[in-house]
PDB file of C-alpha atoms in Angstrom:
ATOM      1  CA  MET A 506     160.636  59.732  95.102  1.00  0.00           C
ATOM      2  CA  SER A 507     159.164  59.777  98.579  1.00  0.00           C
ATOM      3  CA  GLY A 508     158.064  56.628 100.369  1.00  0.00           C
ATOM      4  CA  ASN A 509     154.774  58.353 101.290  1.00  0.00           C
ATOM      5  CA  LYS A 510     152.310  57.520  98.558  1.00  0.00           C
ATOM      6  CA  ASN A 511     149.794  60.015 100.056  1.00  0.00           C
ATOM      7  CA  SER A 512     151.973  63.086  99.539  1.00  0.00           C
ATOM      8  CA  GLY A 513     149.949  65.640  97.639  1.00  0.00           C
ATOM      9  CA  ASN A 514     146.682  63.917  98.541  1.00  0.00           C
ATOM     10  CA  ILE A 515     144.411  65.106 101.306  1.00  0.00           C
ATOM     11  CA  THR A 516     143.681  62.748 104.142  1.00  0.00           C
ATOM     12  CA  GLN A 517     140.264  61.366 104.894  1.00  0.00           C
ATOM     13  CA  ALA A 518     140.177  63.475 108.083  1.00  0.00           C
ATOM     14  CA  GLU A 519     140.994  66.632 106.097  1.00  0.00           C
ATOM     15  CA  ARG A 520     138.295  65.791 103.549  1.00  0.00           C
ATOM     16  CA  ALA A 521     135.739  65.315 106.353  1.00  0.00           C
ATOM     17  CA  LYS A 522     136.790  68.616 107.940  1.00  0.00           C
ATOM     18  CA  ARG A 523     136.334  70.463 104.643  1.00  0.00           C
ATOM     19  CA  GLN A 524     132.857  68.974 104.256  1.00  0.00           C
ATOM     20  CA  ARG A 525     131.897  70.265 107.729  1.00  0.00           C
ATOM     21  CA  GLU A 526     133.214  73.773 107.163  1.00  0.00           C
ATOM     22  CA  LEU A 527     131.106  76.476 105.555  1.00  0.00           C
ATOM     23  CA  ASN A 528     132.496  78.442 102.645  1.00  0.00           C
ATOM     24  CA  ASP A 529     132.577  82.266 102.659  1.00  0.00           C
ATOM     25  CA  ARG A 530     129.232  82.624 100.900  1.00  0.00           C
ATOM     26  CA  GLN A 531     127.540  80.166 103.255  1.00  0.00           C
ATOM     27  CA  ARG A 532     128.954  82.028 106.269  1.00  0.00           C
ATOM     28  CA  ALA A 533     127.694  85.303 104.798  1.00  0.00           C
ATOM     29  CA  TYR A 534     124.232  83.758 104.417  1.00  0.00           C
ATOM     30  CA  ALA A 535     124.244  82.482 108.007  1.00  0.00           C
ATOM     31  CA  LEU A 536     125.161  85.951 109.300  1.00  0.00           C
ATOM     32  CA  TRP A 537     122.571  87.610 107.076  1.00  0.00           C
ATOM     33  CA  ALA A 538     119.823  85.125 108.004  1.00  0.00           C
ATOM     34  CA  ALA A 539     120.589  85.488 111.732  1.00  0.00           C
ATOM     35  CA  THR A 540     120.161  89.246 111.543  1.00  0.00           C
ATOM     36  CA  PRO A 541     116.682  90.577 112.354  1.00  0.00           C
ATOM     37  CA  GLU A 542     114.853  91.477 109.148  1.00  0.00           C
ATOM     38  CA  ALA A 543     114.487  95.137 110.147  1.00  0.00           C
ATOM     39  CA  THR A 544     118.262  95.587 110.315  1.00  0.00           C
ATOM     40  CA  ARG A 545     119.422  93.313 107.484  1.00  0.00           C
ATOM     41  CA  GLU A 546     121.689  94.656 104.792  1.00  0.00           C
ATOM     42  CA  PRO A 547     120.994  93.824 102.017  1.00  0.00           C
ATOM     43  CA  LYS A 548     117.304  94.070 102.844  1.00  0.00           C
ATOM     44  CA  THR A 549     115.916  91.281 100.673  1.00  0.00           C
ATOM     45  CA  LEU A 550     116.948  87.767  99.729  1.00  0.00           C
ATOM     46  CA  ASP A 551     117.141  88.784  96.069  1.00  0.00           C
ATOM     47  CA  GLU A 552     119.496  91.630  96.957  1.00  0.00           C
ATOM     48  CA  PHE A 553     121.588  89.296  99.125  1.00  0.00           C
ATOM     49  CA  CYS A 554     121.891  86.811  96.253  1.00  0.00           C
ATOM     50  CA  GLU A 555     122.947  89.554  93.864  1.00  0.00           C
ATOM     51  CA  VAL A 556     125.552  91.017  96.221  1.00  0.00           C
ATOM     52  CA  VAL A 557     127.043  87.647  97.192  1.00  0.00           C
ATOM     53  CA  GLY A 558     126.803  86.176  93.709  1.00  0.00           C
ATOM     54  CA  VAL A 559     124.645  83.129  94.380  1.00  0.00           C
ATOM     55  CA  THR A 560     121.308  81.890  93.114  1.00  0.00           C
ATOM     56  CA  ARG A 561     118.106  81.686  95.133  1.00  0.00           C
ATOM     57  CA  GLN A 562     118.264  77.930  94.533  1.00  0.00           C
ATOM     58  CA  ALA A 563     121.655  77.735  96.254  1.00  0.00           C
ATOM     59  CA  VAL A 564     120.355  79.731  99.213  1.00  0.00           C
ATOM     60  CA  TRP A 565     117.289  77.494  99.421  1.00  0.00           C
ATOM     61  CA  LYS A 566     119.561  74.435  99.596  1.00  0.00           C
ATOM     62  CA  TRP A 567     121.654  76.141 102.267  1.00  0.00           C
ATOM     63  CA  SER A 568     118.536  76.925 104.299  1.00  0.00           C
ATOM     64  CA  LYS A 569     117.966  73.151 104.560  1.00  0.00           C
ATOM     65  CA  ASP A 570     121.598  72.290 105.433  1.00  0.00           C
ATOM     66  CA  PRO A 571     121.897  71.309 109.130  1.00  0.00           C
ATOM     67  CA  ARG A 572     125.358  72.908 109.361  1.00  0.00           C
ATOM     68  CA  ILE A 573     124.010  76.245 108.199  1.00  0.00           C
ATOM     69  CA  ILE A 574     120.868  76.011 110.332  1.00  0.00           C
ATOM     70  CA  GLU A 575     123.098  75.463 113.356  1.00  0.00           C
ATOM     71  CA  ALA A 576     125.321  78.407 112.353  1.00  0.00           C
ATOM     72  CA  ILE A 577     122.260  80.679 112.058  1.00  0.00           C
ATOM     73  CA  ARG A 578     121.038  79.599 115.497  1.00  0.00           C
ATOM     74  CA  PHE A 579     124.479  80.119 117.001  1.00  0.00           C
ATOM     75  CA  VAL A 580     124.890  83.628 115.565  1.00  0.00           C
ATOM     76  CA  ALA A 581     121.349  84.652 116.486  1.00  0.00           C
ATOM     77  CA  LEU A 582     121.821  83.554 120.083  1.00  0.00           C
ATOM     78  CA  GLN A 583     125.242  85.214 120.318  1.00  0.00           C
ATOM     79  CA  ASN A 584     123.772  88.495 119.109  1.00  0.00           C
ATOM     80  CA  ALA A 585     120.660  88.370 121.281  1.00  0.00           C
ATOM     81  CA  GLY A 586     122.164  89.141 124.693  1.00  0.00           C
ATOM     82  CA  ASP A 587     118.915  90.016 126.493  1.00  0.00           C
ATOM     83  CA  PRO A 588     117.182  86.881 127.884  1.00  0.00           C
ATOM     84  CA  VAL A 589     113.800  88.075 126.607  1.00  0.00           C
ATOM     85  CA  LYS A 590     115.284  88.510 123.134  1.00  0.00           C
ATOM     86  CA  VAL A 591     116.920  85.091 123.407  1.00  0.00           C
ATOM     87  CA  ARG A 592     113.555  83.440 124.157  1.00  0.00           C
ATOM     88  CA  ALA A 593     111.915  85.266 121.224  1.00  0.00           C
ATOM     89  CA  ILE A 594     114.723  84.258 118.881  1.00  0.00           C
ATOM     90  CA  VAL A 595     114.676  80.648 120.061  1.00  0.00           C
ATOM     91  CA  ASP A 596     110.929  80.542 119.516  1.00  0.00           C
ATOM     92  CA  MET A 597     111.393  82.010 116.033  1.00  0.00           C
ATOM     93  CA  LEU A 598     114.151  79.544 115.133  1.00  0.00           C
ATOM     94  CA  TYR A 599     112.283  76.461 116.273  1.00  0.00           C
ATOM     95  CA  ASP A 600     108.807  77.339 114.941  1.00  0.00           C
TER      96      ASP A 600
END
């Protein structure tokens, strides 16, 4: 038997890291939400939920999660490129 009574248990730091990280479905939502509506695939939120396998309620909760809001902002700004587009996107995100 090992002298480390924490073997097999995750550390508090690891637990905190996992709570900060987005899961695959949340990352997919952030990418989808950061995409301009005209070019989104799937086109609608209902279609997105069906494809990803989540409920609208889950997506609504995610849309209020500061980690996901920040991920959407980050992706939108990374994809903008053009300073005029950046300003329009920033205005959209903060309105």
